[in-house]
Amino acid sequence: MPDLTSFSTIVVVIVILYLMSSIKILREYERGVIFRLGRLLPQPKGPGVILVFAPIDRIVRVSLRIDTLEVPAQDVVTRDNVTVKVNAVIYFRVIEPRLAVVEVTNFLYATSQLAQTTLRSVLGEVDLDTLLSQREKLNIRLQSILDQHTAPWGVKVTMVEVKQVDLAESMIRVIARQAEAERERRAKIIHAEGEYTAAEKLAMAAHVIQQEPAAIQLRYLQTLVEIGSEKNTTIVFPLPLDIITSLGHALDRMGRGGEPGAGTP
C-alpha cells in the first residue's frame, strides 16, 4: 500500500506540473496561433490565460502592435534620368495572425523586400520635380500598393513615408542655378509689370493735365516745395515745349530771311 500511495502521489505531482507548464499568458497585444498535431486551429487564442498542451500543441506568438520598418537607401533612376538615393519608413501591423504565420515564412522580411522593390518601381516612374514636390501623393500610392500585396499575408500597411532624397553635388548645383534663374525671371516680370502700371498712370495723368492746363502749374509749385524741403539751393524751372518749338520756328524764319537771294520775288 505505501508503494501505491507513493506512486499515486508522484502521478498527481506530474499531472500538476504538466498542467502548470501548459499555462501560457498572452499580453493584450499578443495572439497565439496554435498547431495541434500539425493542424492549424480555426481561431487564434488570447489575450489572457490559455492552455497549450505540449507536445500535442505548438504555439506561435504574434504581436498585433504597429511595427516600424526602415527601408534602406535605394538607388533610383527617375523618369528624367536623374539618379537619386531614397530611403523610406513603413508602419504596418498584423491583423490576421493565422495568415501571417501560415501564408509567409517571415512576414517582416517579405514586407521589407517588397517595400524596396516597390519603392524603386514607383519612384522610377516620376520625374525629379514630382519626387521633391509631391511626396504626399507618392506616399499614398506606395501605401496602397504595399497594402494590396501584403493583404494575403494578414498584414495591414498603415503608412509609408519617404524620409530623405539624396542628390549628387552636381545636381544640387544645377537645381540651385535653376532656382536662381526662376527668381530672376520673376523679378523681371514684376519689374516689367511695375513699369507698365507706371506708364498707365502717367498716361492718365497726362490726359488730366491736357484737360486742365493749370494742373501743370500746381505740379510745378509742388515740385519746388519738395526741392526746398531738402535745403537745396538749386531751383528747377520748367520750360514749356511750346515755347521752345515757337522759338525754333522763329529762328528758322530769321535764318531763311538772312540768306542771299531770300525775300519776296
Short mmCIF file of C-alpha atoms in Angstrom, two decimals:
data_model
loop_
_atom_site.label_atom_id
_atom_site.label_comp_id
_atom_site.label_asym_id
_atom_site.label_seq_id
_atom_site.Cartn_x
_atom_site.Cartn_y
_atom_site.Cartn_z
CA MET A 1 0.00 0.00 0.00
CA PRO A 2 2.75 2.54 0.75
CA ASP A 3 4.18 1.92 -2.72
CA LEU A 4 0.78 2.50 -4.35
CA THR A 5 0.28 5.71 -2.38
CA SER A 6 3.71 6.96 -3.34
CA PHE A 7 3.07 6.16 -6.98
CA SER A 8 -0.25 8.00 -6.90
CA THR A 9 1.38 10.99 -5.31
CA ILE A 10 4.05 11.06 -7.99
CA VAL A 11 1.45 10.83 -10.73
CA VAL A 12 -0.55 13.66 -9.21
CA VAL A 13 2.55 15.79 -8.91
CA ILE A 14 3.47 15.09 -12.55
CA VAL A 15 -0.02 15.97 -13.71
CA ILE A 16 0.03 19.19 -11.71
CA LEU A 17 3.45 20.13 -13.09
CA TYR A 18 2.25 19.33 -16.62
CA LEU A 19 -0.83 21.48 -16.23
CA MET A 20 1.22 24.30 -14.78
CA SER A 21 3.65 24.11 -17.68
CA SER A 22 0.71 24.17 -20.10
CA ILE A 23 -0.50 27.52 -18.79
CA LYS A 24 0.54 30.39 -21.06
CA ILE A 25 -0.18 34.07 -20.52
CA LEU A 26 -0.61 36.29 -23.55
CA ARG A 27 -0.48 40.06 -23.30
CA GLU A 28 -3.26 42.28 -24.60
CA TYR A 29 -1.45 42.90 -27.89
CA GLU A 30 -0.48 39.26 -28.44
CA ARG A 31 -2.27 36.36 -30.05
CA GLY A 32 -1.32 32.70 -30.02
CA VAL A 33 -1.56 30.68 -33.23
CA ILE A 34 -1.97 27.03 -32.17
CA PHE A 35 -0.93 23.99 -34.20
CA ARG A 36 -2.50 20.83 -32.77
CA LEU A 37 -0.87 17.72 -34.15
CA GLY A 38 0.33 19.87 -37.04
CA ARG A 39 -3.14 21.16 -37.87
CA LEU A 40 -3.94 24.84 -37.53
CA LEU A 41 -6.77 25.67 -35.14
CA PRO A 42 -9.57 27.81 -36.61
CA GLN A 43 -9.11 30.74 -34.26
CA PRO A 44 -6.04 32.20 -32.55
CA LYS A 45 -6.04 32.29 -28.77
CA GLY A 46 -5.57 35.17 -26.37
CA PRO A 47 -5.18 37.51 -24.75
CA GLY A 48 -5.03 36.31 -21.17
CA VAL A 49 -4.52 32.79 -19.81
CA ILE A 50 -4.58 29.91 -22.30
CA LEU A 51 -3.65 26.24 -22.17
CA VAL A 52 -1.11 24.76 -24.56
CA PHE A 53 -0.76 21.01 -24.16
CA ALA A 54 2.74 20.14 -25.30
CA PRO A 55 3.84 18.21 -27.28
CA ILE A 56 0.42 17.93 -28.89
CA ASP A 57 0.11 21.70 -29.27
CA ARG A 58 2.67 24.18 -30.55
CA ILE A 59 2.14 27.93 -30.11
CA VAL A 60 3.43 30.79 -32.24
CA ARG A 61 3.13 34.22 -30.62
CA VAL A 62 2.20 37.09 -32.93
CA SER A 63 2.19 40.76 -31.94
CA LEU A 64 -0.67 42.95 -33.14
CA ARG A 65 1.06 46.25 -32.41
CA ILE A 66 2.08 48.67 -35.15
CA ASP A 67 5.62 47.87 -36.19
CA THR A 68 8.14 50.15 -37.91
CA LEU A 69 10.27 49.00 -40.81
CA GLU A 70 13.00 51.19 -42.25
CA VAL A 71 13.69 50.69 -45.93
CA PRO A 72 17.42 51.06 -46.70
CA ALA A 73 18.52 53.73 -49.16
CA GLN A 74 17.72 52.64 -52.71
CA ASP A 75 19.37 53.85 -55.93
CA VAL A 76 16.51 55.15 -58.05
CA VAL A 77 16.67 56.46 -61.61
CA THR A 78 13.79 58.87 -62.15
CA ARG A 79 11.87 59.28 -65.39
CA ASP A 80 14.07 62.23 -66.41
CA ASN A 81 17.23 60.09 -65.92
CA VAL A 82 18.37 61.54 -62.60
CA THR A 83 20.00 59.15 -60.13
CA VAL A 84 18.99 59.66 -56.50
CA LYS A 85 19.19 57.73 -53.24
CA VAL A 86 15.85 57.40 -51.46
CA ASN A 87 15.01 55.77 -48.15
CA ALA A 88 11.64 55.37 -46.51
CA VAL A 89 9.90 54.11 -43.39
CA ILE A 90 6.87 51.80 -43.28
CA TYR A 91 4.30 51.45 -40.49
CA PHE A 92 2.34 48.21 -40.52
CA ARG A 93 0.57 45.77 -38.23
CA VAL A 94 -0.68 42.19 -38.28
CA ILE A 95 -4.46 41.99 -38.48
CA GLU A 96 -4.79 38.25 -39.18
CA PRO A 97 -2.28 36.20 -37.13
CA ARG A 98 -3.15 32.90 -38.82
CA LEU A 99 -2.29 34.22 -42.28
CA ALA A 100 0.90 35.90 -41.04
CA VAL A 101 2.14 32.52 -39.78
CA VAL A 102 0.83 30.17 -42.47
CA GLU A 103 0.96 32.15 -45.72
CA VAL A 104 4.51 33.50 -45.49
CA THR A 105 7.72 32.25 -43.91
CA ASN A 106 8.78 35.57 -42.39
CA PHE A 107 6.36 38.43 -42.94
CA LEU A 108 8.87 41.03 -41.69
CA TYR A 109 11.50 40.03 -44.25
CA ALA A 110 8.92 39.64 -47.00
CA THR A 111 7.44 43.08 -46.31
CA SER A 112 10.92 44.63 -46.30
CA GLN A 113 11.85 43.14 -49.66
CA LEU A 114 8.52 44.09 -51.19
CA ALA A 115 8.91 47.66 -49.93
CA GLN A 116 12.36 48.01 -51.53
CA THR A 117 11.22 46.81 -54.94
CA THR A 118 8.03 48.87 -54.81
CA LEU A 119 9.98 51.99 -53.83
CA ARG A 120 12.31 51.65 -56.82
CA SER A 121 9.45 50.86 -59.19
CA VAL A 122 7.09 53.69 -58.19
CA LEU A 123 9.71 56.44 -57.86
CA GLY A 124 11.27 55.40 -61.15
CA GLU A 125 8.05 56.36 -62.93
CA VAL A 126 8.09 60.03 -61.84
CA ASP A 127 10.44 62.89 -62.59
CA LEU A 128 12.65 64.65 -60.07
CA ASP A 129 10.37 67.66 -59.61
CA THR A 130 7.43 65.39 -58.74
CA LEU A 131 9.59 63.42 -56.32
CA LEU A 132 10.64 66.59 -54.50
CA SER A 133 7.32 68.45 -54.51
CA GLN A 134 4.58 65.80 -54.35
CA ARG A 135 5.71 63.40 -51.65
CA GLU A 136 2.24 63.11 -50.15
CA LYS A 137 0.80 61.65 -53.34
CA LEU A 138 3.75 59.28 -53.70
CA ASN A 139 3.40 58.16 -50.08
CA ILE A 140 -0.28 57.38 -50.62
CA ARG A 141 0.48 55.46 -53.79
CA LEU A 142 3.24 53.44 -52.12
CA GLN A 143 0.97 52.65 -49.17
CA SER A 144 -1.82 51.50 -51.47
CA ILE A 145 0.44 49.17 -53.49
CA LEU A 146 2.11 47.65 -50.43
CA ASP A 147 -1.19 47.17 -48.64
CA GLN A 148 -2.65 45.41 -51.67
CA HIS A 149 0.26 42.95 -51.84
CA THR A 150 0.54 42.28 -48.11
CA ALA A 151 -3.19 41.74 -47.50
CA PRO A 152 -2.95 37.97 -48.32
CA TRP A 153 -0.32 37.71 -45.55
CA GLY A 154 -2.64 39.22 -42.94
CA VAL A 155 -0.54 42.40 -42.80
CA LYS A 156 -2.01 45.91 -42.99
CA VAL A 157 0.31 48.72 -44.15
CA THR A 158 -0.98 51.84 -42.43
CA MET A 159 1.53 54.44 -43.59
CA VAL A 160 4.54 54.92 -45.86
CA GLU A 161 6.79 57.97 -45.61
CA VAL A 162 9.68 58.85 -47.92
CA LYS A 163 12.27 60.09 -45.44
CA GLN A 164 15.15 61.50 -47.43
CA VAL A 165 16.15 62.11 -51.04
CA ASP A 166 19.91 62.40 -51.59
CA LEU A 167 21.11 64.11 -54.76
CA ALA A 168 24.56 64.29 -56.32
CA GLU A 169 26.53 67.50 -55.79
CA SER A 170 26.38 68.38 -59.48
CA MET A 171 22.59 68.02 -59.47
CA ILE A 172 22.32 70.20 -56.35
CA ARG A 173 24.26 72.95 -58.14
CA VAL A 174 22.04 72.61 -61.21
CA ILE A 175 18.90 72.92 -59.07
CA ALA A 176 20.38 75.98 -57.34
CA ARG A 177 21.08 77.64 -60.70
CA GLN A 178 17.59 76.77 -61.87
CA ALA A 179 16.07 78.32 -58.75
CA GLU A 180 18.20 81.44 -59.19
CA ALA A 181 17.12 81.77 -62.83
CA GLU A 182 13.50 81.34 -61.79
CA ARG A 183 13.84 84.12 -59.22
CA GLU A 184 15.44 86.42 -61.79
CA ARG A 185 12.62 85.69 -64.22
CA ARG A 186 10.02 86.56 -61.59
CA ALA A 187 11.92 89.75 -60.69
CA LYS A 188 11.99 90.85 -64.33
CA ILE A 189 8.30 90.11 -64.74
CA ILE A 190 7.45 92.07 -61.60
CA HIS A 191 9.64 94.97 -62.76
CA ALA A 192 8.00 94.96 -66.20
CA GLU A 193 4.54 94.89 -64.62
CA GLY A 194 5.55 97.85 -62.45
CA GLU A 195 6.75 99.79 -65.49
CA TYR A 196 3.53 99.00 -67.32
CA THR A 197 1.42 100.17 -64.38
CA ALA A 198 3.51 103.33 -64.05
CA ALA A 199 3.10 104.06 -67.76
CA GLU A 200 -0.66 103.65 -67.46
CA LYS A 201 -0.76 106.06 -64.53
CA LEU A 202 1.44 108.58 -66.37
CA ALA A 203 -0.84 108.38 -69.39
CA MET A 204 -3.84 109.04 -67.15
CA ALA A 205 -2.03 111.97 -65.53
CA ALA A 206 -1.13 113.43 -68.93
CA HIS A 207 -4.74 113.13 -70.01
CA VAL A 208 -5.88 115.05 -66.90
CA ILE A 209 -3.23 117.74 -67.38
CA GLN A 210 -4.25 118.11 -71.02
CA GLN A 211 -7.81 118.80 -69.96
CA GLU A 212 -6.76 121.17 -67.15
CA PRO A 213 -3.64 123.20 -68.16
CA ALA A 214 -3.47 124.79 -64.71
CA ALA A 215 -2.61 121.41 -63.23
CA ILE A 216 0.93 121.61 -64.62
CA GLN A 217 1.48 124.84 -62.72
CA LEU A 218 0.26 123.28 -59.48
CA ARG A 219 2.55 120.35 -60.08
CA TYR A 220 5.43 122.77 -60.67
CA LEU A 221 4.77 124.53 -57.36
CA GLN A 222 4.57 121.21 -55.53
CA THR A 223 7.93 120.18 -57.02
CA LEU A 224 9.51 123.44 -55.83
CA VAL A 225 8.22 122.75 -52.30
CA GLU A 226 9.75 119.28 -52.37
CA ILE A 227 13.10 120.66 -53.55
CA GLY A 228 13.06 123.42 -50.92
CA SER A 229 12.39 120.96 -48.10
CA GLU A 230 15.73 119.28 -48.80
CA LYS A 231 17.65 122.54 -48.14
CA ASN A 232 18.83 122.64 -51.72
CA THR A 233 19.81 125.91 -53.45
CA THR A 234 19.12 124.55 -56.89
CA ILE A 235 15.89 125.70 -58.50
CA VAL A 236 14.47 123.86 -61.46
CA PHE A 237 12.46 126.00 -63.82
CA PRO A 238 10.35 124.04 -66.30
CA LEU A 239 10.21 125.46 -69.78
CA PRO A 240 7.15 124.53 -71.83
CA LEU A 241 7.87 122.71 -75.06
CA ASP A 242 5.51 125.01 -76.95
CA ILE A 243 7.78 127.99 -76.28
CA ILE A 244 10.83 126.07 -77.46
CA THR A 245 9.00 124.97 -80.60
CA SER A 246 7.83 128.53 -81.37
CA LEU A 247 11.32 129.88 -80.75
CA GLY A 248 12.77 127.31 -83.10
CA HIS A 249 10.34 128.23 -85.86
CA ALA A 250 11.14 131.96 -85.40
CA LEU A 251 14.88 131.36 -85.61
CA ASP A 252 14.37 129.25 -88.67
CA ARG A 253 12.41 132.02 -90.41
CA MET A 254 15.05 134.59 -89.46
CA GLY A 255 17.76 132.39 -90.83
CA ARG A 256 15.97 131.96 -94.10
CA GLY A 257 15.39 135.74 -94.36
CA GLY A 258 19.11 136.46 -93.96
CA GLU A 259 20.21 134.14 -96.77
CA PRO A 260 21.31 135.74 -100.08
CA GLY A 261 18.51 135.95 -102.57
CA ALA A 262 15.95 135.43 -99.90
CA GLY A 263 12.94 137.66 -99.91
CA THR A 264 9.86 138.33 -101.93
CA PRO A 265 10.26 137.59 -105.64
#
